[in-house]
XYZ file of C-alpha atoms in Angstrom:
319
model
C 39.660 15.150 -47.175
C 36.803 14.167 -49.512
C 37.689 16.998 -51.921
C 41.303 15.814 -51.969
C 40.253 12.258 -52.801
C 37.984 13.487 -55.608
C 40.779 15.698 -56.956
C 43.195 12.763 -56.935
C 40.669 10.626 -58.807
C 40.325 13.285 -61.502
C 44.107 13.513 -61.809
C 44.415 9.733 -62.176
C 41.615 9.670 -64.747
C 43.350 12.437 -66.669
C 46.639 10.541 -66.668
C 44.856 7.376 -67.820
C 43.085 9.207 -70.654
C 46.357 10.859 -71.719
C 48.133 7.494 -71.804
C 45.344 5.907 -73.812
C 45.302 8.779 -76.315
C 49.032 8.255 -76.856
C 48.774 4.485 -77.052
C 47.336 2.165 -79.675
C 44.124 3.374 -81.278
C 42.036 0.189 -81.337
C 39.309 0.671 -83.928
C 35.750 -0.539 -83.393
C 35.344 -2.127 -86.828
C 35.027 -5.692 -88.067
C 37.806 -7.607 -89.811
C 36.412 -7.120 -93.321
C 36.349 -3.357 -92.839
C 39.857 -3.537 -91.381
C 41.082 -5.331 -94.516
C 39.698 -2.598 -96.748
C 41.188 0.109 -94.550
C 44.569 -1.642 -94.468
C 44.603 -1.984 -98.250
C 43.645 1.647 -98.734
C 46.191 2.988 -96.250
C 48.965 0.493 -97.100
C 49.007 -0.904 -93.563
C 48.982 -4.300 -91.908
C 46.343 -5.495 -89.426
C 47.116 -6.060 -85.744
C 44.645 -8.071 -83.663
C 44.895 -8.337 -79.883
C 42.960 -11.525 -79.184
C 42.214 -11.469 -75.449
C 39.902 -12.927 -72.788
C 38.343 -11.136 -69.816
C 39.862 -13.578 -67.294
C 43.423 -13.382 -68.638
C 45.865 -11.549 -66.317
C 48.591 -10.942 -68.957
C 45.880 -9.601 -71.310
C 44.942 -6.946 -68.743
C 48.591 -6.121 -68.139
C 49.216 -5.626 -71.882
C 46.194 -3.316 -72.078
C 47.331 -1.318 -69.042
C 51.115 -1.163 -69.449
C 52.065 -1.886 -73.062
C 49.280 -0.760 -75.399
C 49.154 2.645 -73.649
C 52.853 3.354 -74.214
C 53.411 6.435 -76.450
C 56.147 4.765 -78.528
C 53.970 1.715 -79.068
C 51.109 3.990 -80.074
C 53.265 5.907 -82.514
C 54.507 2.755 -84.266
C 51.213 0.868 -84.343
C 48.951 3.767 -85.297
C 51.246 4.615 -88.195
C 51.662 1.099 -89.557
C 48.712 -1.029 -88.431
C 44.940 -1.083 -88.366
C 44.482 -2.327 -84.781
C 41.602 -4.386 -83.387
C 41.018 -5.677 -79.838
C 38.790 -8.759 -79.990
C 37.384 -10.895 -77.178
C 38.276 -14.477 -78.112
C 35.253 -15.853 -76.269
C 32.726 -13.559 -77.897
C 33.110 -12.033 -81.371
C 36.545 -13.671 -81.737
C 35.487 -17.326 -81.378
C 35.678 -17.999 -85.126
C 38.991 -16.181 -85.420
C 40.549 -18.138 -82.547
C 39.427 -21.395 -84.144
C 40.714 -20.402 -87.598
C 44.204 -19.601 -86.304
C 44.199 -22.426 -83.711
C 44.739 -20.029 -80.807
C 45.086 -21.630 -77.351
C 47.234 -19.046 -75.538
C 46.209 -15.591 -74.354
C 46.830 -12.884 -75.109
C 47.484 -13.845 -78.734
C 48.616 -11.347 -81.329
C 47.703 -11.827 -84.971
C 49.482 -9.752 -87.580
C 47.677 -10.035 -90.914
C 48.146 -8.564 -94.365
C 45.250 -6.707 -96.075
C 44.052 -10.020 -97.532
C 43.699 -11.484 -94.047
C 46.670 -13.823 -94.401
C 48.946 -14.363 -91.419
C 52.230 -12.458 -91.464
C 53.297 -13.235 -87.888
C 51.856 -14.745 -84.710
C 52.919 -14.048 -81.108
C 51.450 -14.584 -77.663
C 52.064 -13.790 -74.024
C 53.061 -10.690 -72.092
C 55.546 -8.199 -73.591
C 56.691 -4.966 -71.991
C 56.734 -1.891 -74.260
C 60.377 -2.282 -75.324
C 59.863 -5.946 -76.171
C 56.644 -5.294 -78.062
C 58.313 -2.559 -80.109
C 60.681 -5.229 -81.401
C 57.738 -7.524 -82.191
C 56.174 -4.749 -84.253
C 59.498 -4.001 -85.939
C 59.963 -7.653 -86.929
C 56.519 -7.665 -88.558
C 57.286 -4.467 -90.451
C 60.574 -5.927 -91.682
C 58.622 -8.826 -93.169
C 56.256 -6.393 -94.850
C 59.195 -4.510 -96.344
C 60.763 -7.723 -97.612
C 57.493 -8.746 -99.288
C 56.073 -5.490 -100.586
C 58.733 -2.856 -101.132
C 60.676 -4.478 -103.919
C 62.683 -2.398 -106.318
C 62.346 -2.789 -110.070
C 65.468 -4.980 -110.093
C 64.046 -7.302 -107.435
C 60.751 -8.278 -109.067
C 61.052 -11.250 -111.404
C 57.473 -12.139 -112.312
C 55.881 -15.549 -111.928
C 57.441 -18.201 -114.152
C 56.114 -20.591 -116.793
C 54.588 -23.569 -115.007
C 53.539 -21.581 -111.934
C 49.891 -21.894 -110.985
C 48.060 -18.712 -110.063
C 45.561 -18.910 -107.220
C 42.097 -17.506 -107.740
C 41.934 -13.731 -107.790
C 38.925 -11.457 -107.857
C 38.535 -7.801 -108.767
C 35.903 -5.369 -109.972
C 35.731 -3.473 -113.223
C 34.771 0.204 -113.497
C 31.068 -0.718 -113.454
C 31.350 -2.694 -110.235
C 31.093 -6.121 -111.883
C 33.156 -8.788 -110.125
C 35.626 -10.907 -112.096
C 36.816 -14.210 -110.618
C 39.612 -16.060 -112.371
C 38.509 -19.466 -111.053
C 35.155 -19.107 -112.811
C 36.785 -18.619 -116.207
C 36.919 -21.797 -118.309
C 38.973 -20.111 -121.009
C 42.633 -19.355 -121.365
C 43.417 -15.965 -119.886
C 45.715 -13.320 -121.289
C 46.622 -11.105 -118.343
C 47.998 -7.687 -119.254
C 49.314 -5.300 -116.601
C 49.261 -1.555 -117.223
C 50.554 1.324 -115.138
C 47.582 3.632 -115.589
C 45.693 5.943 -117.898
C 48.452 8.570 -117.525
C 50.929 6.264 -119.316
C 50.931 6.938 -123.092
C 52.741 3.653 -123.780
C 49.991 1.752 -121.943
C 47.223 3.502 -123.860
C 48.905 2.896 -127.203
C 49.443 -0.765 -126.335
C 45.798 -1.266 -125.361
C 44.751 0.189 -128.702
C 47.092 -2.271 -130.441
C 45.643 -5.184 -128.476
C 42.276 -4.627 -130.133
C 43.783 -6.418 -133.143
C 43.721 -9.602 -131.068
C 39.979 -9.531 -130.483
C 38.891 -11.414 -133.657
C 41.297 -14.278 -132.851
C 40.413 -14.856 -129.231
C 37.174 -16.796 -129.637
C 38.755 -19.422 -131.884
C 41.609 -19.757 -129.383
C 39.177 -20.120 -126.437
C 40.877 -17.183 -124.754
C 39.908 -14.007 -122.941
C 42.092 -10.926 -122.511
C 41.902 -9.062 -119.202
C 43.694 -5.815 -118.401
C 44.846 -5.224 -114.834
C 45.150 -1.614 -113.669
C 46.223 -0.273 -110.254
C 43.854 2.661 -110.712
C 40.450 3.301 -109.176
C 37.276 2.895 -111.280
C 36.951 6.582 -112.161
C 40.469 6.536 -113.579
C 39.839 3.256 -115.404
C 36.997 5.053 -117.141
C 39.649 7.426 -118.500
C 41.627 4.448 -119.790
C 38.569 3.131 -121.599
C 37.730 6.575 -122.962
C 41.250 7.144 -124.263
C 41.706 3.703 -125.835
C 38.115 2.793 -126.811
C 38.877 -0.727 -125.622
C 36.228 -3.446 -125.357
C 38.338 -5.585 -123.038
C 37.638 -6.008 -119.339
C 39.754 -3.631 -117.259
C 40.004 -4.570 -113.590
C 40.858 -2.374 -110.617
C 43.661 -4.107 -108.708
C 42.729 -2.694 -105.311
C 45.572 -3.076 -102.823
C 47.793 -4.433 -105.648
C 46.708 -7.983 -104.774
C 46.902 -9.280 -108.361
C 50.208 -7.567 -109.091
C 51.650 -9.162 -105.940
C 50.297 -12.585 -106.928
C 52.134 -12.334 -110.258
C 55.245 -10.801 -108.621
C 55.231 -7.721 -110.837
C 54.778 -5.093 -108.097
C 57.627 -2.707 -107.326
C 58.314 0.684 -105.775
C 59.982 3.215 -108.104
C 63.080 4.984 -106.808
C 62.664 8.350 -105.097
C 63.755 10.305 -108.174
C 61.162 8.601 -110.379
C 58.463 8.978 -107.730
C 59.252 12.670 -107.411
C 59.004 13.106 -111.167
C 55.657 11.294 -111.412
C 54.219 13.149 -108.430
C 55.212 16.598 -109.666
C 54.390 15.970 -113.310
C 51.202 13.912 -113.055
C 49.856 15.300 -109.753
C 46.385 13.846 -108.914
C 46.537 11.433 -111.846
C 49.308 9.686 -109.954
C 48.843 10.528 -106.274
C 45.073 9.971 -106.042
C 44.467 7.344 -108.713
C 45.530 4.282 -106.712
C 44.454 2.577 -103.493
C 47.290 4.032 -101.406
C 50.055 6.623 -101.493
C 52.971 4.186 -101.700
C 53.735 4.995 -105.339
C 53.995 1.291 -106.197
C 53.467 0.205 -109.798
C 53.253 -3.042 -111.753
C 55.777 -4.029 -114.393
C 53.999 -3.864 -117.767
C 54.033 -7.635 -118.147
C 51.809 -10.058 -120.073
C 50.991 -13.634 -119.014
C 49.052 -16.438 -120.714
C 47.264 -18.837 -118.359
C 45.789 -22.127 -119.526
C 42.391 -23.418 -118.425
C 43.977 -24.724 -115.195
C 45.354 -21.236 -114.498
C 48.952 -22.285 -115.033
C 51.303 -19.881 -116.776
C 52.182 -21.210 -120.216
C 53.905 -18.100 -121.578
C 54.988 -14.714 -120.353
C 56.524 -11.460 -121.492
C 58.334 -9.766 -118.617
C 60.502 -6.737 -119.333
C 61.239 -4.093 -116.666
C 61.370 -1.479 -119.432
C 57.791 -0.166 -119.703
C 58.418 0.756 -123.352
C 58.778 -2.907 -124.334
C 55.521 -4.897 -124.577
C 54.482 -8.340 -125.787
C 53.849 -8.374 -129.524
C 50.519 -9.451 -131.001
C 52.371 -12.103 -133.015
C 54.011 -13.641 -129.938
C 50.750 -13.729 -127.999
C 48.917 -15.479 -130.846
C 51.780 -17.902 -131.421
C 51.702 -18.968 -127.785
C 47.939 -19.371 -127.431
C 48.111 -23.149 -127.841
């Protein structure tokens, strides 16, 4: 009888472990690490904010989070965290004004709220919750070239930060000058390299105009070094990790499958490994002038990467 009981316990433990391995993989990392991982892997962040005394919280953990379909969807699309709201999650619960448990926070890689839900959901219901979040992500991030329009004259750009190839941090809010923001596609783009070389002609004029030119690249620091080597530029070139700056200026798009296939096969690692994820997204090669208050006063936005802002037009519009 005792042996039978022990055997049954082992069987139940095995079933439980199998279910958990096929359910959501909750990572034991902090939120800042989760943001970096989400940006790198082009995922969103899912946070199960629970308490130890909450019955529906325990039911979600037992019945819903262990479901194989839930695991497949969430492990593919989210960096998942399970956080005790009364311990390490106190600050988080206060920030998002959480009063119901379990609460589910769906965040983008910048930590901004995409969707909030709470309460018990069975697996089928929670699949739809996850799907609704992913639809929002698609609407926001996977724009085609025809759908991006670029921020308009008069729009104010919130502070953005990024690092150059040497690891120095640039913060737009700390700049008291006008900013000329130039987006490039990468060091593999001959049109971008040629344009950067041309922009050097602006350098002598910038001081008298109280302006600074900053180049925004979607490529990692080691690839930015190639940009600098090829163009011999003295301008600051920033790594737009996670495409945060390109999204802020609404210049980020996903090329069509034919174009992506061409870039991938032709450029290989220069395209597939140069950026923070494998989405294939690129910025439109746009140029913006921001005044000292970080409002857009002029822009050149052309979906055709061969057409760039002229030196004459930039100087003319540096009021």
